[in-house]
PDB file of C-alpha atoms and ligand atoms in Angstrom:
ATOM      1  CA  MET A  64     -11.618  -2.172  12.581  1.00 89.00           C
ATOM      2  CA  VAL A  65      -9.851  -1.471   9.273  1.00 96.00           C
ATOM      3  CA  ALA A  66     -12.510  -3.516   7.475  1.00 97.00           C
ATOM      4  CA  ASP A  67     -15.167  -1.408   9.244  1.00 97.00           C
ATOM      5  CA  LEU A  68     -13.569   1.763   7.862  1.00 97.00           C
ATOM      6  CA  VAL A  69     -13.454   0.277   4.363  1.00 97.00           C
ATOM      7  CA  GLU A  70     -17.058  -0.919   4.587  1.00 97.00           C
ATOM      8  CA  GLY A  71     -18.264   2.509   5.744  1.00 96.00           C
ATOM      9  CA  PHE A  72     -16.315   4.135   2.926  1.00 96.00           C
ATOM     10  CA  ILE A  73     -17.596   1.744   0.232  1.00 96.00           C
ATOM     11  CA  ASN A  74     -21.193   2.029   1.392  1.00 94.00           C
ATOM     12  CA  GLY A  75     -21.162   5.798   1.694  1.00 86.00           C
ATOM     13  CA  ARG A  76     -20.234   6.670  -1.893  1.00 89.00           C
ATOM     14  CA  LEU A  77     -21.493   6.174  -5.433  1.00 89.00           C
ATOM     15  CA  ARG A  78     -18.075   5.598  -7.032  1.00 93.00           C
ATOM     16  CA  PRO A  79     -15.560   5.035  -4.227  1.00 97.00           C
ATOM     17  CA  SER A  80     -11.856   5.096  -5.109  1.00 98.00           C
ATOM     18  CA  LEU A  81     -10.075   2.814  -2.673  1.00 98.00           C
ATOM     19  CA  GLY A  82      -6.286   2.723  -2.390  1.00 98.00           C
ATOM     20  CA  LEU A  83      -4.876  -0.710  -1.580  1.00 98.00           C
ATOM     21  CA  ALA A  84      -1.569  -1.654   0.024  1.00 98.00           C
ATOM     22  CA  THR A  85      -0.150  -5.161  -0.246  1.00 98.00           C
ATOM     23  CA  GLY A  86       1.951  -7.285   2.107  1.00 98.00           C
ATOM     24  CA  LYS A  87       1.348  -9.633   5.026  1.00 98.00           C
ATOM     25  CA  THR A  88      -0.350  -6.988   7.138  1.00 98.00           C
ATOM     26  CA  MET A  89      -3.113  -6.552   4.580  1.00 98.00           C
ATOM     27  CA  GLU A  90      -3.901 -10.253   4.244  1.00 98.00           C
ATOM     28  CA  PRO A  91      -6.331 -10.463   7.204  1.00 98.00           C
ATOM     29  CA  VAL A  92      -7.976  -7.227   6.050  1.00 98.00           C
ATOM     30  CA  PHE A  93      -8.504  -8.666   2.570  1.00 98.00           C
ATOM     31  CA  ALA A  94      -9.823 -11.921   4.078  1.00 98.00           C
ATOM     32  CA  GLU A  95     -12.309  -9.973   6.199  1.00 98.00           C
ATOM     33  CA  LEU A  96     -13.454  -7.914   3.192  1.00 98.00           C
ATOM     34  CA  VAL A  97     -13.979 -11.141   1.219  1.00 98.00           C
ATOM     35  CA  ARG A  98     -16.040 -12.498   4.123  1.00 98.00           C
ATOM     36  CA  ARG A  99     -18.135  -9.325   4.207  1.00 98.00           C
ATOM     37  CA  GLY A 100     -18.531  -9.535   0.431  1.00 98.00           C
ATOM     38  CA  GLU A 101     -19.997 -13.003   0.848  1.00 98.00           C
ATOM     39  CA  GLN A 102     -22.422 -11.493   3.338  1.00 97.00           C
ATOM     40  CA  GLY A 103     -23.572  -8.748   0.958  1.00 97.00           C
ATOM     41  CA  LEU A 104     -21.001  -5.937   0.983  1.00 97.00           C
ATOM     42  CA  SER A 105     -20.830  -4.847  -2.662  1.00 97.00           C
ATOM     43  CA  PHE A 106     -17.810  -3.323  -4.376  1.00 98.00           C
ATOM     44  CA  ALA A 107     -19.704  -3.087  -7.688  1.00 97.00           C
ATOM     45  CA  GLY A 108     -19.401   0.698  -7.926  1.00 96.00           C
ATOM     46  CA  ALA A 109     -15.839   0.893  -6.621  1.00 98.00           C
ATOM     47  CA  HIS A 110     -12.442   1.332  -8.222  1.00 98.00           C
ATOM     48  CA  ALA A 111      -9.273   0.078  -6.515  1.00 98.00           C
ATOM     49  CA  TYR A 112      -5.773   1.469  -6.986  1.00 98.00           C
ATOM     50  CA  LEU A 113      -2.465  -0.215  -6.140  1.00 98.00           C
ATOM     51  CA  LEU A 114       0.229   1.747  -4.360  1.00 98.00           C
ATOM     52  CA  ASP A 115       3.144   0.094  -6.068  1.00 98.00           C
ATOM     53  CA  GLU A 116       4.369  -2.728  -8.265  1.00 98.00           C
ATOM     54  CA  TYR A 117       7.637  -4.616  -8.638  1.00 98.00           C
ATOM     55  CA  LEU A 118       9.603  -4.194 -11.846  1.00 98.00           C
ATOM     56  CA  ASP A 119      11.398  -7.028 -13.662  1.00 98.00           C
ATOM     57  CA  LEU A 120       8.887  -9.802 -12.852  1.00 98.00           C
ATOM     58  CA  ASP A 121       6.949 -11.728 -15.488  1.00 98.00           C
ATOM     59  CA  ARG A 122       3.367 -10.512 -15.925  1.00 97.00           C
ATOM     60  CA  GLY A 123       2.010 -13.746 -14.445  1.00 98.00           C
ATOM     61  CA  ASP A 124       4.410 -13.909 -11.487  1.00 98.00           C
ATOM     62  CA  PRO A 125       2.346 -14.771  -8.380  1.00 98.00           C
ATOM     63  CA  CYS A 126       4.362 -12.216  -6.371  1.00 98.00           C
ATOM     64  CA  ALA A 127       3.457  -9.292  -8.655  1.00 98.00           C
ATOM     65  CA  TYR A 128       1.228  -7.081  -6.514  1.00 98.00           C
ATOM     66  CA  ARG A 129      -1.552  -6.958  -9.097  1.00 98.00           C
ATOM     67  CA  ASN A 130      -1.681 -10.764  -9.011  1.00 98.00           C
ATOM     68  CA  VAL A 131      -1.553 -10.868  -5.202  1.00 98.00           C
ATOM     69  CA  VAL A 132      -4.480  -8.458  -4.907  1.00 98.00           C
ATOM     70  CA  GLN A 133      -6.385 -10.271  -7.646  1.00 98.00           C
ATOM     71  CA  ARG A 134      -5.923 -13.610  -5.841  1.00 98.00           C
ATOM     72  CA  LEU A 135      -6.577 -12.500  -2.261  1.00 98.00           C
ATOM     73  CA  LEU A 136      -9.277  -9.887  -2.794  1.00 98.00           C
ATOM     74  CA  VAL A 137     -10.479  -8.773  -6.205  1.00 98.00           C
ATOM     75  CA  GLY A 138     -11.087 -12.261  -7.598  1.00 97.00           C
ATOM     76  CA  GLN A 139     -13.313 -13.026  -4.613  1.00 98.00           C
ATOM     77  CA  ILE A 140     -15.489  -9.893  -4.489  1.00 98.00           C
ATOM     78  CA  ASP A 141     -17.782  -8.222  -7.012  1.00 98.00           C
ATOM     79  CA  LEU A 142     -15.357  -5.459  -8.043  1.00 97.00           C
ATOM     80  CA  PRO A 143     -15.955  -5.173 -11.812  1.00 95.00           C
ATOM     81  CA  PRO A 144     -13.287  -6.402 -14.257  1.00 88.00           C
ATOM     82  CA  GLY A 145     -11.152  -3.430 -15.165  1.00 95.00           C
ATOM     83  CA  ALA A 146     -11.750  -1.651 -11.866  1.00 98.00           C
ATOM     84  CA  LEU A 147      -8.378  -2.691 -10.404  1.00 98.00           C
ATOM     85  CA  HIS A 148      -5.745  -0.152 -11.424  1.00 98.00           C
ATOM     86  CA  GLY A 149      -2.017  -0.091 -10.912  1.00 98.00           C
ATOM     87  CA  PRO A 150       1.275   0.796 -12.499  1.00 98.00           C
ATOM     88  CA  ASN A 151       1.964  -1.332 -15.590  1.00 98.00           C
ATOM     89  CA  ALA A 152       5.340  -2.882 -14.835  1.00 98.00           C
ATOM     90  CA  GLN A 153       5.507  -4.318 -18.369  1.00 98.00           C
ATOM     91  CA  ALA A 154       5.380  -0.867 -19.993  1.00 98.00           C
ATOM     92  CA  VAL A 155       8.136  -0.276 -22.555  1.00 98.00           C
ATOM     93  CA  ASP A 156       8.471   3.351 -21.469  1.00 98.00           C
ATOM     94  CA  VAL A 157       8.500   3.053 -17.683  1.00 98.00           C
ATOM     95  CA  LEU A 158       8.957   6.768 -17.082  1.00 98.00           C
ATOM     96  CA  ALA A 159       5.893   7.553 -19.198  1.00 98.00           C
ATOM     97  CA  GLU A 160       4.005   4.877 -17.276  1.00 98.00           C
ATOM     98  CA  CYS A 161       4.910   6.541 -13.966  1.00 98.00           C
ATOM     99  CA  ALA A 162       3.566   9.855 -15.283  1.00 98.00           C
ATOM    100  CA  ARG A 163       0.400   8.162 -16.573  1.00 98.00           C
ATOM    101  CA  TYR A 164      -0.316   6.467 -13.237  1.00 98.00           C
ATOM    102  CA  GLU A 165       0.420   9.605 -11.228  1.00 98.00           C
ATOM    103  CA  GLN A 166      -2.106  11.489 -13.354  1.00 98.00           C
ATOM    104  CA  GLN A 167      -4.689   8.717 -13.061  1.00 98.00           C
ATOM    105  CA  VAL A 168      -4.408   8.592  -9.275  1.00 98.00           C
ATOM    106  CA  ARG A 169      -4.577  12.376  -8.955  1.00 98.00           C
ATOM    107  CA  GLU A 170      -7.579  12.602 -11.273  1.00 98.00           C
ATOM    108  CA  THR A 171      -9.563   9.932  -9.465  1.00 97.00           C
ATOM    109  CA  SER A 172      -8.834  11.388  -6.027  1.00 96.00           C
ATOM    110  CA  ILE A 173      -8.392   8.427  -3.693  1.00 98.00           C
ATOM    111  CA  GLY A 174     -10.989   8.631  -0.923  1.00 98.00           C
ATOM    112  CA  LEU A 175      -9.515   6.052   1.467  1.00 98.00           C
ATOM    113  CA  GLN A 176      -5.926   4.836   1.217  1.00 98.00           C
ATOM    114  CA  LEU A 177      -4.810   1.729   3.127  1.00 98.00           C
ATOM    115  CA  LEU A 178      -1.143   1.686   4.095  1.00 98.00           C
ATOM    116  CA  GLY A 179       1.345  -0.674   5.668  1.00 98.00           C
ATOM    117  CA  ILE A 180       4.744   0.372   6.987  1.00 98.00           C
ATOM    118  CA  GLY A 181       8.101  -1.208   6.315  1.00 98.00           C
ATOM    119  CA  SER A 182      10.425  -2.061   9.196  1.00 98.00           C
ATOM    120  CA  ASN A 183      12.579   0.831   7.903  1.00 98.00           C
ATOM    121  CA  GLY A 184       9.667   3.306   7.932  1.00 98.00           C
ATOM    122  CA  HIS A 185       8.753   3.116   4.255  1.00 98.00           C
ATOM    123  CA  ILE A 186       5.213   3.581   2.934  1.00 98.00           C
ATOM    124  CA  ALA A 187       4.434   1.987  -0.414  1.00 98.00           C
ATOM    125  CA  PHE A 188       7.999   1.627  -1.740  1.00 98.00           C
ATOM    126  CA  ASN A 189       9.103   5.071  -0.623  1.00 98.00           C
ATOM    127  CA  GLU A 190      12.308   4.036   1.064  1.00 98.00           C
ATOM    128  CA  PRO A 191      14.131   6.187   3.646  1.00 98.00           C
ATOM    129  CA  GLY A 192      15.388   9.301   1.893  1.00 98.00           C
ATOM    130  CA  SER A 193      12.326   9.605  -0.350  1.00 98.00           C
ATOM    131  CA  PRO A 194      11.428  13.290  -0.613  1.00 98.00           C
ATOM    132  CA  LEU A 195       8.169  14.239   1.055  1.00 98.00           C
ATOM    133  CA  ASP A 196       7.106  15.888  -2.218  1.00 98.00           C
ATOM    134  CA  SER A 197       7.881  12.806  -4.315  1.00 98.00           C
ATOM    135  CA  THR A 198       5.455  11.527  -6.939  1.00 98.00           C
ATOM    136  CA  THR A 199       5.083   8.226  -8.819  1.00 98.00           C
ATOM    137  CA  ARG A 200       8.485   7.029  -9.972  1.00 98.00           C
ATOM    138  CA  VAL A 201      10.920   4.149 -10.324  1.00 98.00           C
ATOM    139  CA  VAL A 202      12.774   3.343  -7.102  1.00 98.00           C
ATOM    140  CA  GLU A 203      15.542   1.003  -5.986  1.00 98.00           C
ATOM    141  CA  LEU A 204      14.463  -1.216  -3.115  1.00 98.00           C
ATOM    142  CA  SER A 205      16.635  -1.113  -0.010  1.00 98.00           C
ATOM    143  CA  GLU A 206      18.472  -4.241   1.120  1.00 98.00           C
ATOM    144  CA  ARG A 207      16.307  -4.238   4.241  1.00 98.00           C
ATOM    145  CA  THR A 208      13.078  -4.233   2.256  1.00 98.00           C
ATOM    146  CA  ARG A 209      14.361  -6.962  -0.044  1.00 98.00           C
ATOM    147  CA  ALA A 210      15.348  -9.045   2.984  1.00 98.00           C
ATOM    148  CA  ASP A 211      11.943  -8.447   4.633  1.00 97.00           C
ATOM    149  CA  ASN A 212      10.128  -9.449   1.431  1.00 98.00           C
ATOM    150  CA  ALA A 213      12.250 -12.539   0.785  1.00 98.00           C
ATOM    151  CA  ARG A 214       9.554 -14.517   2.621  1.00 97.00           C
ATOM    152  CA  PHE A 215       7.232 -14.049  -0.359  1.00 98.00           C
ATOM    153  CA  PHE A 216       9.828 -15.091  -2.936  1.00 98.00           C
ATOM    154  CA  GLY A 217      11.613 -17.951  -1.173  1.00 96.00           C
ATOM    155  CA  ASP A 218      15.017 -16.268  -1.139  1.00 96.00           C
ATOM    156  CA  VAL A 219      16.343 -12.725  -1.231  1.00 98.00           C
ATOM    157  CA  ARG A 220      18.058 -13.091  -4.613  1.00 97.00           C
ATOM    158  CA  SER A 221      14.638 -13.557  -6.240  1.00 97.00           C
ATOM    159  CA  VAL A 222      13.270 -10.285  -4.836  1.00 98.00           C
ATOM    160  CA  PRO A 223      13.317  -7.580  -7.525  1.00 98.00           C
ATOM    161  CA  THR A 224      15.658  -4.668  -6.971  1.00 98.00           C
ATOM    162  CA  ARG A 225      13.323  -2.068  -8.532  1.00 98.00           C
ATOM    163  CA  ALA A 226       9.690  -1.031  -8.341  1.00 98.00           C
ATOM    164  CA  ILE A 227       7.258   1.645  -9.435  1.00 98.00           C
ATOM    165  CA  THR A 228       5.719   3.384  -6.450  1.00 99.00           C
ATOM    166  CA  GLN A 229       3.320   6.207  -5.773  1.00 98.00           C
ATOM    167  CA  GLY A 230       5.271   8.993  -4.121  1.00 98.00           C
ATOM    168  CA  VAL A 231       4.867  10.357  -0.605  1.00 98.00           C
ATOM    169  CA  ALA A 232       3.012  13.386  -1.982  1.00 98.00           C
ATOM    170  CA  THR A 233       0.811  11.202  -4.197  1.00 98.00           C
ATOM    171  CA  ILE A 234      -0.224   9.202  -1.132  1.00 98.00           C
ATOM    172  CA  GLY A 235      -0.737  12.371   0.888  1.00 98.00           C
ATOM    173  CA  ALA A 236      -3.264  13.631  -1.661  1.00 98.00           C
ATOM    174  CA  ALA A 237      -5.750  10.909  -0.624  1.00 98.00           C
ATOM    175  CA  ALA A 238      -8.628  12.221   1.476  1.00 98.00           C
ATOM    176  CA  GLN A 239      -8.137   9.682   4.283  1.00 98.00           C
ATOM    177  CA  LEU A 240      -5.124   7.540   5.206  1.00 98.00           C
ATOM    178  CA  VAL A 241      -5.326   4.388   7.331  1.00 98.00           C
ATOM    179  CA  LEU A 242      -2.015   2.802   8.280  1.00 98.00           C
ATOM    180  CA  LEU A 243      -2.017  -0.652   9.842  1.00 98.00           C
ATOM    181  CA  ALA A 244       0.987  -2.223  11.586  1.00 98.00           C
ATOM    182  CA  CYS A 245       1.364  -5.467  13.509  1.00 98.00           C
ATOM    183  CA  GLY A 246       4.300  -7.041  15.302  1.00 98.00           C
ATOM    184  CA  VAL A 247       7.295  -5.926  17.323  1.00 98.00           C
ATOM    185  CA  HIS A 248       9.469  -5.756  14.191  1.00 97.00           C
ATOM    186  CA  LYS A 249       7.441  -2.661  13.231  1.00 98.00           C
ATOM    187  CA  ALA A 250       7.610  -1.011  16.683  1.00 98.00           C
ATOM    188  CA  GLU A 251      10.700   1.129  16.086  1.00 98.00           C
ATOM    189  CA  ALA A 252       9.503   2.411  12.707  1.00 98.00           C
ATOM    190  CA  VAL A 253       6.026   3.115  14.115  1.00 98.00           C
ATOM    191  CA  ALA A 254       7.439   5.110  17.042  1.00 98.00           C
ATOM    192  CA  ARG A 255       9.681   7.147  14.770  1.00 98.00           C
ATOM    193  CA  ALA A 256       6.815   7.754  12.321  1.00 98.00           C
ATOM    194  CA  ILE A 257       4.348   8.881  14.980  1.00 98.00           C
ATOM    195  CA  GLU A 258       6.491  10.510  17.651  1.00 98.00           C
ATOM    196  CA  GLY A 259       9.622  11.533  15.778  1.00 98.00           C
ATOM    197  CA  PRO A 260      10.185  14.508  13.516  1.00 98.00           C
ATOM    198  CA  VAL A 261       8.619  14.618  10.071  1.00 98.00           C
ATOM    199  CA  THR A 262      11.541  13.591   7.909  1.00 98.00           C
ATOM    200  CA  ALA A 263      12.346  11.955   4.609  1.00 98.00           C
ATOM    201  CA  ALA A 264      14.424   9.491   6.651  1.00 98.00           C
ATOM    202  CA  ILE A 265      11.101   7.973   7.830  1.00 98.00           C
ATOM    203  CA  PRO A 266       8.651   8.437   4.959  1.00 98.00           C
ATOM    204  CA  ALA A 267       5.717   7.271   7.124  1.00 98.00           C
ATOM    205  CA  SER A 268       6.279  10.337   9.315  1.00 98.00           C
ATOM    206  CA  ALA A 269       4.550  12.302   6.520  1.00 98.00           C
ATOM    207  CA  LEU A 270       1.269  11.032   7.981  1.00 98.00           C
ATOM    208  CA  GLN A 271       1.739  13.620  10.738  1.00 98.00           C
ATOM    209  CA  LEU A 272       1.091  16.312   8.116  1.00 98.00           C
ATOM    210  CA  HIS A 273      -2.150  14.749   6.879  1.00 98.00           C
ATOM    211  CA  PRO A 274      -5.482  16.151   8.117  1.00 98.00           C
ATOM    212  CA  ASP A 275      -7.179  12.728   8.297  1.00 98.00           C
ATOM    213  CA  ALA A 276      -4.739   9.945   9.126  1.00 98.00           C
ATOM    214  CA  THR A 277      -5.564   6.956  11.332  1.00 98.00           C
ATOM    215  CA  VAL A 278      -2.956   4.495  12.627  1.00 98.00           C
ATOM    216  CA  VAL A 279      -4.157   1.072  13.755  1.00 98.00           C
ATOM    217  CA  LEU A 280      -1.635  -0.937  15.796  1.00 97.00           C
ATOM    218  CA  ASP A 281      -1.498  -4.154  17.734  1.00 97.00           C
ATOM    219  CA  SER A 282       0.155  -3.932  21.155  1.00 97.00           C
ATOM    220  CA  ALA A 283       3.507  -5.230  19.867  1.00 98.00           C
ATOM    221  CA  ALA A 284       3.707  -2.609  17.116  1.00 98.00           C
ATOM    222  CA  SER A 285       2.823   0.125  19.619  1.00 97.00           C
ATOM    223  CA  SER A 286       5.328  -1.055  22.234  1.00 97.00           C
ATOM    224  CA  HIS A 287       7.970   1.627  21.519  1.00 97.00           C
ATOM    225  CA  LEU A 288       5.562   4.561  21.764  1.00 97.00           C
ATOM    226  CA  THR A 289       6.326   6.763  24.757  1.00 95.00           C
ATOM    227  CA  LEU A 290       3.702   9.512  24.558  1.00 89.00           C
ATOM    228  CA  THR A 291       0.671   7.305  25.274  1.00 67.00           C
ATOM    229  CA  ALA A 292      -1.619   8.416  28.083  1.00 60.00           C
ATOM    230  CA  GLY A 293      -2.587   6.237  31.022  1.00 54.00           C
TER     231      GLY A 293
HETATM  232  C1  F6R B 179       3.252  -2.664  -0.455  1.00 95.94           C
HETATM  233  C2  F6R B 179       3.369  -1.598   0.542  1.00 95.94           C
HETATM  234  C3  F6R B 179       4.431  -1.712   1.582  1.00 95.94           C
HETATM  235  C4  F6R B 179       3.992  -2.669   2.699  1.00 95.94           C
HETATM  236  C5  F6R B 179       5.041  -2.744   3.785  1.00 95.94           C
HETATM  237  C6  F6R B 179       4.646  -3.692   4.893  1.00 95.94           C
HETATM  238  O1  F6R B 179       2.175  -2.383  -1.331  1.00 95.94           O
HETATM  239  O2  F6R B 179       2.637  -0.660   0.500  1.00 95.94           O
HETATM  240  O3  F6R B 179       4.699  -0.460   2.117  1.00 95.94           O
HETATM  241  O4  F6R B 179       2.781  -2.219   3.232  1.00 95.94           O
HETATM  242  O5  F6R B 179       6.258  -3.160   3.231  1.00 95.94           O
HETATM  243  O6  F6R B 179       4.629  -4.984   4.395  1.00 95.94           O
HETATM  244  P1  F6R B 179       4.168  -6.190   5.314  1.00 95.94           P
HETATM  245  O7  F6R B 179       2.748  -5.989   5.627  1.00 95.94           O
HETATM  246  O8  F6R B 179       4.420  -7.410   4.469  1.00 95.94           O
HETATM  247  O9  F6R B 179       5.025  -6.148   6.545  1.00 95.94           O
END
């Protein structure tokens, strides 16, 4: 279903700007887009934008989000070289880099933004407490997020403590948001994001304010929702 939305978006525009999330949840989506690419879906006119990037990793680190997306998606489809954009975590002036990327994302106007959700309710790396009007900036990762992401790094001590992330407001400026969540470990955060108050304590709750937000859940991730009909 998420791949259908992406395909419709890519096919319907001359120069689509697609926002990409990373993480385990996105892996089957990327695999399906690669499969569709092999069957003729073309990304040749598209540009793709990362939500976030770890700081303090080597440029070639396989866990750097740019490298993950390159390996699992971009290197296997016909997106042109140079059409994958993201924060440059190697920048000497990181604050200037945050401002540069914020401006780039705003100027391109993301048409469709894919999102995952952290078990603590984060979107991108906007951890609980992130202001709803936040923009691209350097953030400290929460202990929970570092523990959740230890599976990619082998152990929690290897998970960076800092990242550059698009802000909640940056993400909210995209024309369409599609959040995907799978598994019971996301159920509490999903319920609070969808049915709870809009609050910086659950950054994903900002989706309630967006005019075109879709949430795609498996049954485990939806298991704490109480307002479902039928
Ligand atoms: C990373 C990002 C994060 C993840 C979230 C879920 O680019 O946007 O918000 O989407 O941490 O990660 P997984 O899918 O690994 O559970």
